[in-house]
Amino acid sequence: MSVEAATTAGIYVHVPFCLTRCGYCDFNAYAGLDQLKPRYLRALVAEASLAAPAWQDVEVASVFLGGGTPTTMEPADLKSLLIHLRDRFTFAEEAEITTEANPDTVDRQRLEQLRAAGFGRLSMGAQSFDPSVLRSLERLHSPESVRRAFDAAREAGYDNVNLDLIYGADGEGLDSWEDTLRETVMLAPEHVSAYALTIEPATPLGRKVASGEVPPPDPDLQADMFAAACGVLASACYAHYEVSNWAKPGYECRHNLGYWERRPYLGLGAGAHSYREARRWWNVRPPEDYLARVERGELPEGGAEQLEASDTYLEEVFLRLRTFEGIPASWIEPSVAEPYLELGLLTLEGDSLVPTERGMLLLNELVLALAANSN
């Protein structure tokens, strides 16, 4: 078994503000709380100062602003936050700094300001290039606004852009999804994330599915959509390096790789999660509660868990099998791995058992079967 890498760490900053809350979204995100933004910015700065002393022995390899929609905040405010983080933590010389963006919250001027501030990587929520699918997802932006925002990013000098896609929404067929993939390839982002729509019970979409108003995603169709993504993106020279992520050579997301490699990460902001030395903890979720805790000079921890060795191992197997690095073959009895090799769910590459794209469709079952019979 591997030893947790501890020489570098990531910082995740959660910005909970959105233009509107999409019906499928289960993230800690809110519309209509713009009045909290000045306090929230001050609280992020204060929380970073409170947390920093415990992280002086590691180098920050990546920062990721997610949400919510970070770009609903002013570029000058995000710049001041990043300056503060650099003052409080030791950054790697070529640290990857990412912000998520909604296409309707950015233009060339704002993107130029963000890039000049140090946000060198942009992750944009496109979701689909089919207007009917966007309506089904309750996204406000149009396909044209994605194209316009992407062009603005290029004009602003961005050469490391990710587009987020979602497949399996109500009314989306394989033809529509393939059109979205082709449109994506035509724009030629450096990175593509494609996620199967999942139904969370506590969301508006989850309630519609439960009531029968909207059908749940068809798993067979989603499997075909996953296969289509694999084919279209491979033909455009994107490497499939994680179950939901493809990249041009050298543009893999270093921040997300940190999660899959089980490197330490610090979460700042309402509901943000952190992980280090087999301990996972999380901040209180409601923004007002988060603000009150930090304004009292307290770290806003809302809960924690210490992982047992067995849990840590199961998590490592799961995370490694999400990527095409796989797991050491020595971890698994040959007789246990053999059926999955014969079924084409695993391949043996050197000394590693690596999932195939078919295997990634059955990832949970594969992980449980292998981990339960490991050496």
Tab-separated table of C-alpha atoms in Angstrom:
chain	number	residue	atom	x	y	z
A	1	MET	CA	0.000	0.000	0.000
A	2	SER	CA	1.171	3.512	-0.699
A	3	VAL	CA	2.030	6.167	1.823
A	4	GLU	CA	0.012	9.368	1.583
A	5	ALA	CA	1.927	12.039	-0.314
A	6	ALA	CA	2.482	15.002	1.984
A	7	THR	CA	5.040	17.205	0.240
A	8	THR	CA	2.426	19.255	-1.605
A	9	ALA	CA	-1.143	20.266	-0.917
A	10	GLY	CA	-4.085	21.902	-2.626
A	11	ILE	CA	-6.348	24.703	-1.448
A	12	TYR	CA	-10.025	24.688	-2.363
A	13	VAL	CA	-11.980	27.926	-1.857
A	14	HIS	CA	-15.761	27.677	-1.864
A	15	VAL	CA	-17.768	30.660	-3.137
A	16	PRO	CA	-21.472	29.901	-2.558
A	17	PHE	CA	-23.018	32.697	-4.632
A	18	CYS	CA	-24.923	31.967	-7.866
A	19	LEU	CA	-27.077	33.873	-10.325
A	20	THR	CA	-29.709	31.175	-9.863
A	21	ARG	CA	-29.795	27.683	-8.387
A	22	CYS	CA	-30.136	24.942	-10.997
A	23	GLY	CA	-32.673	22.231	-10.259
A	24	TYR	CA	-30.152	19.361	-10.308
A	25	CYS	CA	-27.561	21.104	-8.115
A	26	ASP	CA	-26.780	19.646	-4.696
A	27	PHE	CA	-23.783	21.883	-4.001
A	28	ASN	CA	-23.698	24.402	-1.171
A	29	ALA	CA	-24.807	27.233	-3.450
A	30	TYR	CA	-27.354	30.044	-3.090
A	31	ALA	CA	-28.991	32.726	-5.202
A	32	GLY	CA	-30.013	36.061	-3.711
A	33	LEU	CA	-27.259	36.397	-1.094
A	34	ASP	CA	-25.191	39.050	-2.859
A	35	GLN	CA	-25.379	41.311	0.202
A	36	LEU	CA	-23.098	38.859	2.031
A	37	LYS	CA	-20.234	39.111	-0.454
A	38	PRO	CA	-18.131	41.782	1.375
A	39	ARG	CA	-18.403	39.892	4.679
A	40	TYR	CA	-17.727	36.601	2.977
A	41	LEU	CA	-14.537	37.889	1.364
A	42	ARG	CA	-13.302	39.149	4.740
A	43	ALA	CA	-14.184	35.814	6.316
A	44	LEU	CA	-12.218	33.856	3.703
A	45	VAL	CA	-9.184	36.029	4.405
A	46	ALA	CA	-9.623	35.559	8.158
A	47	GLU	CA	-10.128	31.795	7.894
A	48	ALA	CA	-7.001	31.465	5.746
A	49	SER	CA	-5.005	33.300	8.420
A	50	LEU	CA	-6.398	31.050	11.148
A	51	ALA	CA	-5.667	27.863	9.210
A	52	ALA	CA	-2.259	28.748	7.747
A	53	PRO	CA	0.017	27.942	10.743
A	54	ALA	CA	-0.900	24.235	10.554
A	55	TRP	CA	0.061	24.102	6.860
A	56	GLN	CA	3.511	25.694	6.891
A	57	ASP	CA	5.293	22.371	6.289
A	58	VAL	CA	3.728	21.755	2.858
A	59	GLU	CA	3.927	23.552	-0.462
A	60	VAL	CA	0.713	24.598	-2.196
A	61	ALA	CA	0.684	23.090	-5.685
A	62	SER	CA	-2.814	24.231	-6.666
A	63	VAL	CA	-5.667	26.541	-5.747
A	64	PHE	CA	-9.193	25.971	-7.022
A	65	LEU	CA	-12.056	28.452	-6.613
A	66	GLY	CA	-15.357	26.618	-6.948
A	67	GLY	CA	-18.933	27.030	-5.938
A	68	GLY	CA	-21.374	28.345	-6.567
A	69	THR	CA	-19.990	30.723	-9.122
A	70	PRO	CA	-16.779	32.495	-8.068
A	71	THR	CA	-17.012	34.877	-11.011
A	72	THR	CA	-20.119	36.494	-9.544
A	73	MET	CA	-17.572	38.252	-7.301
A	74	GLU	CA	-15.502	41.151	-8.581
A	75	PRO	CA	-12.093	40.309	-10.113
A	76	ALA	CA	-10.449	42.829	-7.765
A	77	ASP	CA	-11.859	40.954	-4.756
A	78	LEU	CA	-10.669	37.593	-6.056
A	79	LYS	CA	-7.266	39.152	-6.714
A	80	SER	CA	-7.000	40.401	-3.142
A	81	LEU	CA	-7.962	36.941	-1.865
A	82	LEU	CA	-5.283	35.265	-3.970
A	83	ILE	CA	-2.663	37.786	-2.792
A	84	HIS	CA	-3.587	36.984	0.802
A	85	LEU	CA	-3.291	33.239	0.186
A	86	ARG	CA	0.154	33.740	-1.325
A	87	ASP	CA	1.164	35.775	1.730
A	88	ARG	CA	-0.006	33.114	4.192
A	89	PHE	CA	1.025	29.896	2.443
A	90	THR	CA	4.104	28.670	0.576
A	91	PHE	CA	3.192	28.372	-3.096
A	92	ALA	CA	4.992	26.206	-5.625
A	93	GLU	CA	6.696	28.272	-8.295
A	94	GLU	CA	4.328	27.038	-11.024
A	95	ALA	CA	1.231	26.530	-8.874
A	96	GLU	CA	-1.953	25.855	-10.841
A	97	ILE	CA	-4.584	28.505	-10.015
A	98	THR	CA	-8.114	27.787	-11.287
A	99	THR	CA	-11.416	29.579	-11.056
A	100	GLU	CA	-14.753	28.217	-12.148
A	101	ALA	CA	-16.965	30.495	-14.238
A	102	ASN	CA	-20.505	30.695	-15.531
A	103	PRO	CA	-20.551	31.901	-19.165
A	104	ASP	CA	-22.969	34.723	-18.306
A	105	THR	CA	-20.672	36.159	-15.603
A	106	VAL	CA	-17.565	36.806	-17.699
A	107	ASP	CA	-16.511	38.969	-20.616
A	108	ARG	CA	-13.114	39.823	-22.087
A	109	GLN	CA	-12.412	42.637	-19.624
A	110	ARG	CA	-13.238	40.580	-16.521
A	111	LEU	CA	-11.268	37.628	-17.844
A	112	GLU	CA	-8.256	39.823	-18.555
A	113	GLN	CA	-8.431	41.063	-14.969
A	114	LEU	CA	-8.687	37.529	-13.593
A	115	ARG	CA	-5.774	36.314	-15.665
A	116	ALA	CA	-3.632	39.291	-14.641
A	117	ALA	CA	-4.527	38.538	-11.007
A	118	GLY	CA	-2.996	35.074	-11.333
A	119	PHE	CA	-5.933	32.831	-12.226
A	120	GLY	CA	-4.192	31.039	-15.078
A	121	ARG	CA	-6.729	28.241	-15.559
A	122	LEU	CA	-10.426	28.706	-16.319
A	123	SER	CA	-13.112	26.051	-15.800
A	124	MET	CA	-16.363	26.992	-17.494
A	125	GLY	CA	-19.756	25.353	-17.009
A	126	ALA	CA	-21.067	24.721	-20.523
A	127	GLN	CA	-23.105	21.566	-19.695
A	128	SER	CA	-24.624	21.266	-23.198
A	129	PHE	CA	-24.865	22.946	-26.592
A	130	ASP	CA	-28.498	21.879	-26.969
A	131	PRO	CA	-30.925	24.649	-25.845
A	132	SER	CA	-33.585	22.120	-24.838
A	133	VAL	CA	-31.109	20.252	-22.619
A	134	LEU	CA	-30.033	23.509	-20.984
A	135	ARG	CA	-33.684	24.258	-20.247
A	136	SER	CA	-34.122	20.789	-18.775
A	137	LEU	CA	-31.128	21.454	-16.516
A	138	GLU	CA	-32.558	24.919	-15.668
A	139	ARG	CA	-29.394	26.606	-16.907
A	140	LEU	CA	-29.893	30.261	-17.763
A	141	HIS	CA	-27.124	30.579	-20.329
A	142	SER	CA	-27.488	29.724	-24.005
A	143	PRO	CA	-25.120	27.765	-26.258
A	144	GLU	CA	-24.146	31.057	-27.883
A	145	SER	CA	-23.148	32.552	-24.533
A	146	VAL	CA	-20.756	29.614	-24.025
A	147	ARG	CA	-19.188	30.240	-27.425
A	148	ARG	CA	-18.976	33.957	-26.707
A	149	ALA	CA	-17.401	33.434	-23.272
A	150	PHE	CA	-14.942	30.895	-24.663
A	151	ASP	CA	-13.872	33.325	-27.414
A	152	ALA	CA	-13.500	36.052	-24.765
A	153	ALA	CA	-11.251	33.749	-22.747
A	154	ARG	CA	-9.007	33.203	-25.752
A	155	GLU	CA	-8.928	36.954	-26.450
A	156	ALA	CA	-7.977	37.532	-22.807
A	157	GLY	CA	-5.000	35.226	-23.233
A	158	TYR	CA	-6.297	32.057	-21.606
A	159	ASP	CA	-4.501	28.992	-22.952
A	160	ASN	CA	-5.733	26.542	-20.313
A	161	VAL	CA	-9.513	26.239	-20.402
A	162	ASN	CA	-11.787	23.432	-19.236
A	163	LEU	CA	-15.380	22.954	-20.356
A	164	ASP	CA	-17.744	21.094	-18.011
A	165	LEU	CA	-20.428	18.954	-19.666
A	166	ILE	CA	-23.348	16.951	-18.232
A	167	TYR	CA	-25.065	14.070	-20.030
A	168	GLY	CA	-28.292	12.181	-19.428
A	169	ALA	CA	-30.764	15.012	-18.801
A	170	ASP	CA	-34.455	14.490	-19.523
A	171	GLY	CA	-35.060	14.738	-23.256
A	172	GLU	CA	-31.421	14.386	-24.275
A	173	GLY	CA	-30.772	11.660	-26.809
A	174	LEU	CA	-27.520	10.195	-28.048
A	175	ASP	CA	-27.600	12.379	-31.185
A	176	SER	CA	-27.912	15.558	-29.112
A	177	TRP	CA	-25.044	14.491	-26.846
A	178	GLU	CA	-22.824	13.672	-29.812
A	179	ASP	CA	-23.572	17.132	-31.245
A	180	THR	CA	-22.496	18.674	-27.917
A	181	LEU	CA	-19.267	16.675	-28.014
A	182	ARG	CA	-18.566	17.790	-31.583
A	183	GLU	CA	-19.222	21.444	-30.686
A	184	THR	CA	-16.870	21.070	-27.748
A	185	VAL	CA	-14.130	19.605	-29.927
A	186	MET	CA	-14.578	22.445	-32.434
A	187	LEU	CA	-13.862	24.993	-29.698
A	188	ALA	CA	-10.757	22.959	-28.757
A	189	PRO	CA	-10.479	23.559	-25.006
A	190	GLU	CA	-7.403	22.092	-23.361
A	191	HIS	CA	-9.509	20.042	-20.948
A	192	VAL	CA	-13.003	18.508	-20.934
A	193	SER	CA	-14.976	17.182	-17.961
A	194	ALA	CA	-18.076	15.122	-18.757
A	195	TYR	CA	-20.310	13.965	-15.920
A	196	ALA	CA	-23.324	11.669	-15.950
A	197	LEU	CA	-26.311	13.457	-14.445
A	198	THR	CA	-27.091	12.062	-11.009
A	199	ILE	CA	-30.326	12.625	-9.142
A	200	GLU	CA	-29.953	13.943	-5.597
A	201	PRO	CA	-33.179	13.460	-3.579
A	202	ALA	CA	-33.050	16.827	-1.795
A	203	THR	CA	-32.912	18.882	-5.016
A	204	PRO	CA	-35.881	20.233	-6.986
A	205	LEU	CA	-35.038	17.802	-9.779
A	206	GLY	CA	-34.860	14.964	-7.268
A	207	ARG	CA	-38.359	15.794	-6.047
A	208	LYS	CA	-39.670	15.911	-9.614
A	209	VAL	CA	-38.210	12.493	-10.302
A	210	ALA	CA	-39.655	11.117	-7.064
A	211	SER	CA	-43.124	12.427	-7.961
A	212	GLY	CA	-42.967	10.994	-11.474
A	213	GLU	CA	-43.037	14.428	-13.110
A	214	VAL	CA	-39.621	13.811	-14.700
A	215	PRO	CA	-38.156	10.385	-15.565
A	216	PRO	CA	-34.822	9.387	-14.022
A	217	PRO	CA	-31.766	9.135	-16.290
A	218	ASP	CA	-31.611	5.932	-18.324
A	219	PRO	CA	-28.427	4.106	-17.208
A	220	ASP	CA	-28.111	2.239	-20.504
A	221	LEU	CA	-28.347	5.477	-22.453
A	222	GLN	CA	-25.831	7.111	-20.134
A	223	ALA	CA	-23.478	4.182	-20.742
A	224	ASP	CA	-23.813	4.778	-24.488
A	225	MET	CA	-23.175	8.492	-23.922
A	226	PHE	CA	-20.045	7.705	-21.926
A	227	ALA	CA	-18.835	5.490	-24.768
A	228	ALA	CA	-19.570	8.294	-27.238
A	229	ALA	CA	-17.520	10.735	-25.160
A	230	CYS	CA	-14.637	8.276	-25.061
A	231	GLY	CA	-14.731	7.863	-28.828
A	232	VAL	CA	-15.218	11.479	-29.913
A	233	LEU	CA	-12.674	12.914	-27.497
A	234	ALA	CA	-10.077	10.239	-28.241
A	235	SER	CA	-10.396	10.967	-31.953
A	236	ALA	CA	-9.659	14.628	-31.165
A	237	CYS	CA	-6.471	13.640	-29.266
A	238	TYR	CA	-7.776	14.118	-25.727
A	239	ALA	CA	-6.286	11.640	-23.264
A	240	HIS	CA	-8.818	9.984	-20.971
A	241	TYR	CA	-6.907	10.211	-17.678
A	242	GLU	CA	-9.756	9.924	-15.147
A	243	VAL	CA	-13.245	8.490	-15.385
A	244	SER	CA	-14.887	11.886	-16.120
A	245	ASN	CA	-11.906	13.881	-17.397
A	246	TRP	CA	-10.024	14.232	-20.660
A	247	ALA	CA	-7.095	16.521	-21.460
A	248	LYS	CA	-4.691	17.516	-24.172
A	249	PRO	CA	-1.144	16.362	-23.304
A	250	GLY	CA	0.203	18.312	-20.324
A	251	TYR	CA	-3.153	19.880	-19.390
A	252	GLU	CA	-4.422	17.378	-16.818
A	253	CYS	CA	-5.964	19.223	-13.858
A	254	ARG	CA	-3.279	19.131	-11.171
A	255	HIS	CA	-5.713	20.140	-8.437
A	256	ASN	CA	-8.076	17.246	-9.116
A	257	LEU	CA	-5.156	14.850	-9.507
A	258	GLY	CA	-4.264	15.822	-5.947
A	259	TYR	CA	-7.622	14.451	-4.759
A	260	TRP	CA	-7.202	11.192	-6.666
A	261	GLU	CA	-3.635	10.783	-5.390
A	262	ARG	CA	-4.874	11.411	-1.825
A	263	ARG	CA	-2.687	14.443	-1.282
A	264	PRO	CA	-3.630	16.811	1.562
A	265	TYR	CA	-6.000	19.657	0.786
A	266	LEU	CA	-7.369	22.567	2.768
A	267	GLY	CA	-10.923	23.758	2.174
A	268	LEU	CA	-11.848	27.362	2.884
A	269	GLY	CA	-15.390	28.729	2.881
A	270	ALA	CA	-18.875	27.595	3.819
A	271	GLY	CA	-19.190	23.805	3.670
A	272	ALA	CA	-15.662	23.277	2.304
A	273	HIS	CA	-13.958	19.936	3.060
A	274	SER	CA	-10.343	19.317	4.062
A	275	TYR	CA	-8.184	16.194	4.290
A	276	ARG	CA	-4.837	15.391	5.864
A	277	GLU	CA	-3.186	12.369	7.493
A	278	ALA	CA	-6.300	10.170	7.289
A	279	ARG	CA	-8.425	12.875	8.913
A	280	ARG	CA	-11.279	14.516	7.019
A	281	TRP	CA	-13.130	17.562	8.300
A	282	TRP	CA	-15.632	20.034	6.940
A	283	ASN	CA	-16.861	23.553	7.606
A	284	VAL	CA	-20.383	24.460	8.614
A	285	ARG	CA	-22.564	24.787	5.495
A	286	PRO	CA	-24.945	27.757	5.995
A	287	PRO	CA	-23.103	30.940	4.944
A	288	GLU	CA	-24.461	32.929	7.910
A	289	ASP	CA	-23.235	30.266	10.350
A	290	TYR	CA	-19.860	30.212	8.633
A	291	LEU	CA	-19.570	33.991	8.844
A	292	ALA	CA	-20.554	34.095	12.508
A	293	ARG	CA	-17.951	31.470	13.451
A	294	VAL	CA	-15.095	33.143	11.599
A	295	GLU	CA	-16.059	36.614	12.811
A	296	ARG	CA	-15.711	35.293	16.366
A	297	GLY	CA	-12.151	34.306	15.512
A	298	GLU	CA	-12.894	30.579	15.321
A	299	LEU	CA	-12.133	27.991	12.689
A	300	PRO	CA	-15.585	27.099	11.284
A	301	GLU	CA	-15.249	23.317	11.555
A	302	GLY	CA	-18.617	21.606	11.552
A	303	GLY	CA	-17.529	17.979	11.825
A	304	ALA	CA	-14.651	15.547	11.347
A	305	GLU	CA	-13.800	11.888	10.982
A	306	GLN	CA	-10.616	9.880	11.415
A	307	LEU	CA	-10.402	7.177	8.778
A	308	GLU	CA	-9.589	3.643	9.875
A	309	ALA	CA	-6.868	1.806	7.986
A	310	SER	CA	-9.457	-0.311	6.158
A	311	ASP	CA	-11.403	2.785	5.082
A	312	THR	CA	-8.224	4.492	3.935
A	313	TYR	CA	-7.294	1.475	1.845
A	314	LEU	CA	-10.737	1.166	0.269
A	315	GLU	CA	-10.648	4.868	-0.585
A	316	GLU	CA	-7.207	4.532	-2.122
A	317	VAL	CA	-8.297	1.626	-4.313
A	318	PHE	CA	-11.377	3.564	-5.422
A	319	LEU	CA	-9.471	6.765	-6.207
A	320	ARG	CA	-6.651	4.992	-8.032
A	321	LEU	CA	-9.123	3.045	-10.144
A	322	ARG	CA	-10.765	6.297	-11.189
A	323	THR	CA	-7.587	6.999	-13.135
A	324	PHE	CA	-5.656	5.084	-15.751
A	325	GLU	CA	-2.723	4.724	-13.363
A	326	GLY	CA	-4.566	1.875	-11.671
A	327	ILE	CA	-3.358	-0.046	-8.617
A	328	PRO	CA	-0.280	-2.249	-8.060
A	329	ALA	CA	-1.055	-5.787	-9.184
A	330	SER	CA	0.621	-7.040	-5.996
A	331	TRP	CA	-2.326	-5.699	-3.985
A	332	ILE	CA	-4.717	-8.246	-5.518
A	333	GLU	CA	-4.570	-12.032	-5.608
A	334	PRO	CA	-4.134	-13.142	-9.250
A	335	SER	CA	-7.130	-15.477	-8.986
A	336	VAL	CA	-9.287	-12.517	-7.900
A	337	ALA	CA	-8.159	-10.241	-10.730
A	338	GLU	CA	-8.332	-12.892	-13.459
A	339	PRO	CA	-12.133	-12.825	-14.061
A	340	TYR	CA	-12.082	-9.041	-14.500
A	341	LEU	CA	-9.143	-9.265	-16.888
A	342	GLU	CA	-11.039	-11.877	-18.921
A	343	LEU	CA	-14.176	-9.716	-18.980
A	344	GLY	CA	-12.185	-6.752	-20.283
A	345	LEU	CA	-12.848	-4.622	-17.200
A	346	LEU	CA	-9.171	-4.561	-16.204
A	347	THR	CA	-5.894	-4.733	-18.096
A	348	LEU	CA	-2.431	-5.573	-16.801
A	349	GLU	CA	0.012	-2.828	-17.736
A	350	GLY	CA	3.460	-3.577	-16.391
A	351	ASP	CA	3.015	-4.106	-12.649
A	352	SER	CA	-0.355	-2.321	-12.468
A	353	LEU	CA	-3.973	-3.356	-12.805
A	354	VAL	CA	-5.642	-0.609	-14.807
A	355	PRO	CA	-9.374	-0.195	-15.471
A	356	THR	CA	-10.600	-0.153	-19.038
A	357	GLU	CA	-13.217	2.363	-20.095
A	358	ARG	CA	-15.768	-0.460	-19.780
A	359	GLY	CA	-14.478	-1.140	-16.286
A	360	MET	CA	-15.009	2.465	-15.294
A	361	LEU	CA	-18.716	2.064	-16.006
A	362	LEU	CA	-18.816	-0.542	-13.213
A	363	LEU	CA	-16.342	1.198	-10.948
A	364	ASN	CA	-18.154	0.812	-7.621
A	365	GLU	CA	-18.733	-2.907	-8.078
A	366	LEU	CA	-15.167	-3.405	-9.302
A	367	VAL	CA	-13.643	-1.577	-6.322
A	368	LEU	CA	-15.697	-3.495	-3.763
A	369	ALA	CA	-14.850	-6.850	-5.355
A	370	LEU	CA	-11.120	-6.127	-5.536
A	371	ALA	CA	-10.781	-4.463	-2.138
A	372	ALA	CA	-12.640	-7.274	-0.403
A	373	ASN	CA	-10.134	-9.781	-1.785
A	374	SER	CA	-6.893	-7.811	-1.551
A	375	ASN	CA	-3.556	-8.981	-0.155
